[in-house]
Each structure stands twice: as C-alpha cells, then as structure tokens.
C-alpha cells in the first residue's frame, strides 16, 4: 500500500511547531537551502514521515520518530534523548556528534551512547 504524504517545507514545519503544533505524522520534506539547523523540536511527532534534509544542532529529545524514513540524512550535533526510533529507516544516514540516551533504537533496543 502506497501512502500519500503531505509535503511541507522546512520553514512551514518550523512555523507550525513555533505555534504549538507537535504532530506531523506522515509528512514529507527534503531540500532546504540551509537544512534544519539550531532548532528545539523536542516532543515532535514525525512518525511515518519521509525526511531527507541536513540536520544540525537539533534537539529531538522525546520525539516520536517511529517508522520515519531518514535515508541519506545527515545528523550533526543532534540530541535524541528519550526519542523513539522504532522501525525508523536509517539506511545511508550519517551521524556526527549525536547523543542517544534512553533512546528506543529502530530494533527496539535502548540506546545509551554518543557518537
């Protein structure tokens, strides 16, 4: 079954998050001139989403990222404290100085490390 995702821009995501919205289930966003940088997106729900964008200096603590497709995304200085990555696709992902503490990893194990 092919799921139709709502395509939004990084700027729209940030605007809606700043307005208090936290649920962005099944969205799709990829290219942005500056990527996604310097944001606090703690508690965001991006489950089932398709995300291919450079992410730097991002707080994703407590985020629901289950089932999300992050293939070929670069995570640079990202905090995944308490995030849920169950079933997330991390094929081709590059991790640079990220923190997994009390993080539910794609295979269901609990991650407690930095890399």
GROMACS .gro file of C-alpha atoms in nm:
model
  115
    1UNK     CA    1   0.000   0.000   0.000
    2UNK     CA    2   0.144   0.335  -0.106
    3UNK     CA    3   0.077   0.612   0.147
    4UNK     CA    4   0.031   0.968   0.019
    5UNK     CA    5   0.231   1.205   0.237
    6UNK     CA    6   0.168   1.573   0.290
    7UNK     CA    7   0.465   1.766   0.154
    8UNK     CA    8   0.565   2.072   0.357
    9UNK     CA    9   0.867   2.299   0.362
   10UNK     CA   10   1.114   2.313   0.648
   11UNK     CA   11   1.006   2.672   0.706
   12UNK     CA   12   0.640   2.568   0.737
   13UNK     CA   13   0.731   2.292   0.982
   14UNK     CA   14   0.921   2.541   1.200
   15UNK     CA   15   0.640   2.798   1.182
   16UNK     CA   16   0.375   2.542   1.283
   17UNK     CA   17   0.595   2.400   1.561
   18UNK     CA   18   0.654   2.751   1.699
   19UNK     CA   19   0.275   2.800   1.701
   20UNK     CA   20   0.241   2.496   1.928
   21UNK     CA   21   0.171   2.215   1.683
   22UNK     CA   22   0.362   1.896   1.762
   23UNK     CA   23   0.203   1.628   1.543
   24UNK     CA   24   0.336   1.598   1.188
   25UNK     CA   25   0.259   1.233   1.118
   26UNK     CA   26   0.337   1.115   0.765
   27UNK     CA   27   0.477   1.443   0.631
   28UNK     CA   28   0.747   1.470   0.369
   29UNK     CA   29   1.018   1.729   0.337
   30UNK     CA   30   1.361   1.717   0.187
   31UNK     CA   31   1.554   2.004   0.037
   32UNK     CA   32   1.614   2.337   0.205
   33UNK     CA   33   1.892   2.584   0.128
   34UNK     CA   34   2.004   2.586   0.489
   35UNK     CA   35   1.874   2.248   0.604
   36UNK     CA   36   1.730   2.227   0.951
   37UNK     CA   37   1.961   2.399   1.199
   38UNK     CA   38   1.960   2.525   1.555
   39UNK     CA   39   1.610   2.413   1.646
   40UNK     CA   40   1.442   2.278   1.953
   41UNK     CA   41   1.195   2.020   1.822
   42UNK     CA   42   1.160   1.829   2.148
   43UNK     CA   43   0.844   1.624   2.172
   44UNK     CA   44   0.766   1.647   1.800
   45UNK     CA   45   0.580   1.357   1.637
   46UNK     CA   46   0.727   1.279   1.294
   47UNK     CA   47   0.621   0.913   1.291
   48UNK     CA   48   0.587   0.766   0.944
   49UNK     CA   49   0.741   1.072   0.782
   50UNK     CA   50   0.987   1.095   0.491
   51UNK     CA   51   1.270   1.329   0.584
   52UNK     CA   52   1.585   1.387   0.382
   53UNK     CA   53   1.748   1.707   0.498
   54UNK     CA   54   2.071   1.804   0.670
   55UNK     CA   55   2.003   1.845   1.044
   56UNK     CA   56   2.247   2.029   1.271
   57UNK     CA   57   2.223   2.146   1.633
   58UNK     CA   58   1.877   1.998   1.677
   59UNK     CA   59   1.706   1.891   1.998
   60UNK     CA   60   1.485   1.590   1.922
   61UNK     CA   61   1.453   1.478   2.283
   62UNK     CA   62   1.130   1.291   2.347
   63UNK     CA   63   1.045   1.294   1.976
   64UNK     CA   64   0.835   1.017   1.817
   65UNK     CA   65   1.030   0.924   1.505
   66UNK     CA   66   0.892   0.571   1.479
   67UNK     CA   67   0.861   0.437   1.127
   68UNK     CA   68   1.013   0.753   0.978
   69UNK     CA   69   1.236   0.727   0.672
   70UNK     CA   70   1.558   0.923   0.725
   71UNK     CA   71   1.756   0.752   0.448
   72UNK     CA   72   2.062   0.956   0.344
   73UNK     CA   73   2.004   1.221   0.612
   74UNK     CA   74   2.299   1.376   0.796
   75UNK     CA   75   2.251   1.430   1.170
   76UNK     CA   76   2.516   1.667   1.306
   77UNK     CA   77   2.508   1.751   1.680
   78UNK     CA   78   2.158   1.612   1.733
   79UNK     CA   79   2.017   1.513   2.072
   80UNK     CA   80   1.793   1.204   2.059
   81UNK     CA   81   1.743   1.181   2.440
   82UNK     CA   82   1.434   0.970   2.506
   83UNK     CA   83   1.334   0.968   2.138
   84UNK     CA   84   1.153   0.674   1.978
   85UNK     CA   85   1.317   0.547   1.658
   86UNK     CA   86   1.131   0.212   1.649
   87UNK     CA   87   1.118   0.086   1.291
   88UNK     CA   88   1.283   0.400   1.150
   89UNK     CA   89   1.480   0.362   0.826
   90UNK     CA   90   1.835   0.483   0.886
   91UNK     CA   91   1.990   0.345   0.565
   92UNK     CA   92   2.272   0.570   0.448
   93UNK     CA   93   2.236   0.801   0.749
   94UNK     CA   94   2.548   0.978   0.871
   95UNK     CA   95   2.572   1.052   1.244
   96UNK     CA   96   2.814   1.323   1.357
   97UNK     CA   97   2.841   1.400   1.728
   98UNK     CA   98   2.493   1.276   1.820
   99UNK     CA   99   2.364   1.157   2.154
  100UNK     CA  100   2.142   0.854   2.209
  101UNK     CA  101   2.044   0.842   2.576
  102UNK     CA  102   1.743   0.637   2.680
  103UNK     CA  103   1.659   0.628   2.308
  104UNK     CA  104   1.448   0.349   2.161
  105UNK     CA  105   1.650   0.236   1.860
  106UNK     CA  106   1.499   0.103   1.532
  107UNK     CA  107   1.532  -0.257   1.653
  108UNK     CA  108   1.358  -0.180   1.984
  109UNK     CA  109   1.674  -0.183   2.194
  110UNK     CA  110   1.757   0.109   2.424
  111UNK     CA  111   2.050   0.323   2.308
  112UNK     CA  112   2.270   0.497   2.564
  113UNK     CA  113   2.572   0.626   2.375
  114UNK     CA  114   2.720   0.919   2.195
  115UNK     CA  115   2.897   0.908   1.863
   0.00000   0.00000   0.00000
